[in-house]
Amino acid sequence: MTSPPNHNTSNSWNGFSSLMLNYTTTTTTSNCSSSIKAKIMSHPYYPLLLSAYVNCQKIGAPPEVVAKLEEGYASSEEAMARNRRGCLGEDPALDQFMEAYCVMLTKYEQELTKPFKEAMMFGSRIECQFKSLTVSSSTDSGDDPFFVN
């Protein structure tokens, strides 16, 4: 998959919310909800959007949930390939919305991942310290009162 163009968009949450509100307000007045969904799902960035969303959902999830998410994404990827009708430039507001949403979800995934990476590093350091303590105590033959022959 290709990633959306990297425009220098300062995507604060407030800016994103107003962008989303602007797009939905503009399109909702002229189209029905199902039409908006169809436009979003046929947009070229929809696979990126869905992938970013699924990646956010996988963070911290148990392995069986991750497997179901990946399975669901794989089956939806086939459907997306069949239904891809839209192209960039047809609806500039939708293009901007989809790009901003992809960027926002990617940043959100990175922020969600940070605590898990830190926890894994912490656990790894504790495990190494624990191993070094048990190795050093097992090499002491009789000096350790807790060591049993």
Coordinates of C-alpha atoms in Angstrom, one line a residue:
M1 CA 0.0 0.0 0.0
T2 CA 1.1 3.5 -0.6
S3 CA 0.9 6.2 2.1
P4 CA -0.8 9.5 1.7
P5 CA 1.3 12.4 0.5
N6 CA 3.2 14.0 3.4
H7 CA 1.9 17.6 3.3
N8 CA 3.0 19.8 6.0
T9 CA -0.3 19.8 7.8
S10 CA -0.2 20.6 11.4
N11 CA -2.9 18.2 12.5
S12 CA -3.9 19.1 16.0
W13 CA -6.9 17.3 17.3
N14 CA -8.9 20.6 17.1
G15 CA -7.9 21.2 13.5
F16 CA -8.8 17.7 12.7
S17 CA -12.2 18.0 14.4
S18 CA -13.1 21.1 12.6
L19 CA -12.0 19.5 9.3
M20 CA -14.2 16.5 10.0
L21 CA -17.1 18.7 11.0
N22 CA -16.7 20.9 7.9
Y23 CA -16.7 17.9 5.6
T24 CA -19.6 16.1 7.3
T25 CA -21.7 19.3 7.5
T26 CA -21.1 20.2 3.8
T27 CA -21.8 16.7 2.5
T28 CA -24.6 15.8 4.9
T29 CA -26.8 18.7 3.7
S30 CA -26.6 17.4 0.1
N31 CA -26.3 13.7 0.5
C32 CA -27.6 10.9 2.7
S33 CA -25.5 9.0 5.2
S34 CA -25.2 5.9 3.0
S35 CA -24.0 8.0 0.1
I36 CA -21.2 9.4 2.3
K37 CA -20.2 6.0 3.5
A38 CA -20.1 4.7 -0.1
K39 CA -17.9 7.7 -1.1
I40 CA -15.5 7.1 1.8
M41 CA -15.3 3.3 1.1
S42 CA -14.5 3.9 -2.6
H43 CA -11.9 6.5 -1.9
P44 CA -8.2 5.5 -2.8
Y45 CA -7.1 6.2 0.8
Y46 CA -9.8 4.0 2.4
P47 CA -7.4 0.9 2.5
L48 CA -4.9 3.1 4.4
L49 CA -7.6 4.4 6.7
L50 CA -8.8 0.9 7.5
S51 CA -5.3 -0.4 8.0
A52 CA -4.4 2.4 10.4
Y53 CA -7.6 1.8 12.3
V54 CA -7.0 -2.0 12.6
N55 CA -3.4 -1.3 13.7
C56 CA -4.7 0.9 16.5
Q57 CA -7.2 -1.8 17.6
K58 CA -4.4 -4.5 17.6
I59 CA -2.3 -2.6 20.2
G60 CA -2.5 -4.4 23.5
A61 CA -5.1 -6.9 22.2
P62 CA -4.7 -10.6 23.0
P63 CA -3.3 -12.7 20.1
E64 CA -6.7 -14.3 19.3
V65 CA -8.2 -10.8 18.8
V66 CA -5.3 -9.7 16.7
A67 CA -5.7 -12.8 14.5
K68 CA -9.5 -12.0 14.1
L69 CA -8.7 -8.4 13.2
E70 CA -6.1 -9.4 10.6
E71 CA -8.5 -12.0 9.2
G72 CA -11.3 -9.4 8.9
Y73 CA -9.0 -6.9 7.3
A74 CA -7.8 -9.4 4.8
S75 CA -11.3 -10.3 3.7
S76 CA -12.3 -6.6 3.6
E77 CA -9.2 -5.9 1.5
E78 CA -10.6 -8.2 -1.2
A79 CA -13.9 -6.4 -1.2
M80 CA -12.2 -3.0 -1.3
A81 CA -10.2 -4.1 -4.4
R82 CA -13.5 -5.0 -6.2
N83 CA -15.3 -1.7 -5.1
R84 CA -12.5 0.8 -5.7
R85 CA -14.2 3.4 -8.0
G86 CA -13.1 6.8 -6.7
C87 CA -10.0 8.7 -7.6
L88 CA -8.1 11.6 -6.1
G89 CA -9.4 15.0 -7.0
E90 CA -13.0 14.1 -7.5
D91 CA -13.9 15.5 -4.1
P92 CA -11.2 17.7 -2.7
A93 CA -12.9 18.0 0.7
L94 CA -13.1 14.2 1.0
D95 CA -9.4 13.9 -0.2
Q96 CA -8.4 16.3 2.5
F97 CA -10.5 14.6 5.1
M98 CA -9.2 11.1 4.3
E99 CA -5.6 12.2 4.2
A100 CA -6.0 14.0 7.6
Y101 CA -7.8 11.0 9.2
C102 CA -5.1 8.6 7.9
V103 CA -2.4 10.8 9.4
M104 CA -4.2 11.2 12.7
L105 CA -4.8 7.5 13.1
T106 CA -1.1 6.8 12.3
K107 CA 0.0 9.3 14.9
Y108 CA -2.6 7.8 17.4
E109 CA -1.1 4.3 16.8
Q110 CA 2.4 5.6 17.5
E111 CA 1.2 7.3 20.7
L112 CA -0.6 4.1 21.8
T113 CA 2.5 2.0 21.0
K114 CA 4.9 4.0 23.2
P115 CA 3.7 2.8 26.6
F116 CA 3.7 -0.9 25.4
K117 CA 7.3 -0.5 24.1
E118 CA 8.4 1.1 27.3
A119 CA 6.7 -1.7 29.3
M120 CA 8.4 -4.4 27.2
M121 CA 11.8 -2.7 27.7
F122 CA 11.2 -2.4 31.4
G123 CA 10.2 -6.1 31.6
S124 CA 13.2 -7.1 29.6
R125 CA 15.5 -5.2 32.0
I126 CA 13.9 -6.7 35.0
E127 CA 14.2 -10.2 33.5
C128 CA 17.9 -9.6 32.8
Q129 CA 18.5 -8.4 36.4
F130 CA 16.6 -11.3 37.8
K131 CA 18.6 -13.8 35.7
S132 CA 21.9 -12.2 36.8
L133 CA 20.8 -12.4 40.4
T134 CA 19.8 -16.1 40.1
V135 CA 23.0 -16.9 38.2
S136 CA 25.2 -15.2 40.7
S137 CA 23.4 -16.8 43.6
S138 CA 23.6 -20.3 42.1
T139 CA 27.4 -19.9 41.6
D140 CA 27.8 -19.3 45.4
S141 CA 28.0 -22.8 46.7
G142 CA 27.4 -22.4 50.4
D143 CA 27.4 -18.7 51.1
D144 CA 23.8 -18.3 50.3
P145 CA 21.5 -19.4 53.2
F146 CA 18.6 -19.9 50.7
F147 CA 20.7 -22.1 48.4
V148 CA 19.8 -25.8 48.8
N149 CA 22.1 -28.6 47.6

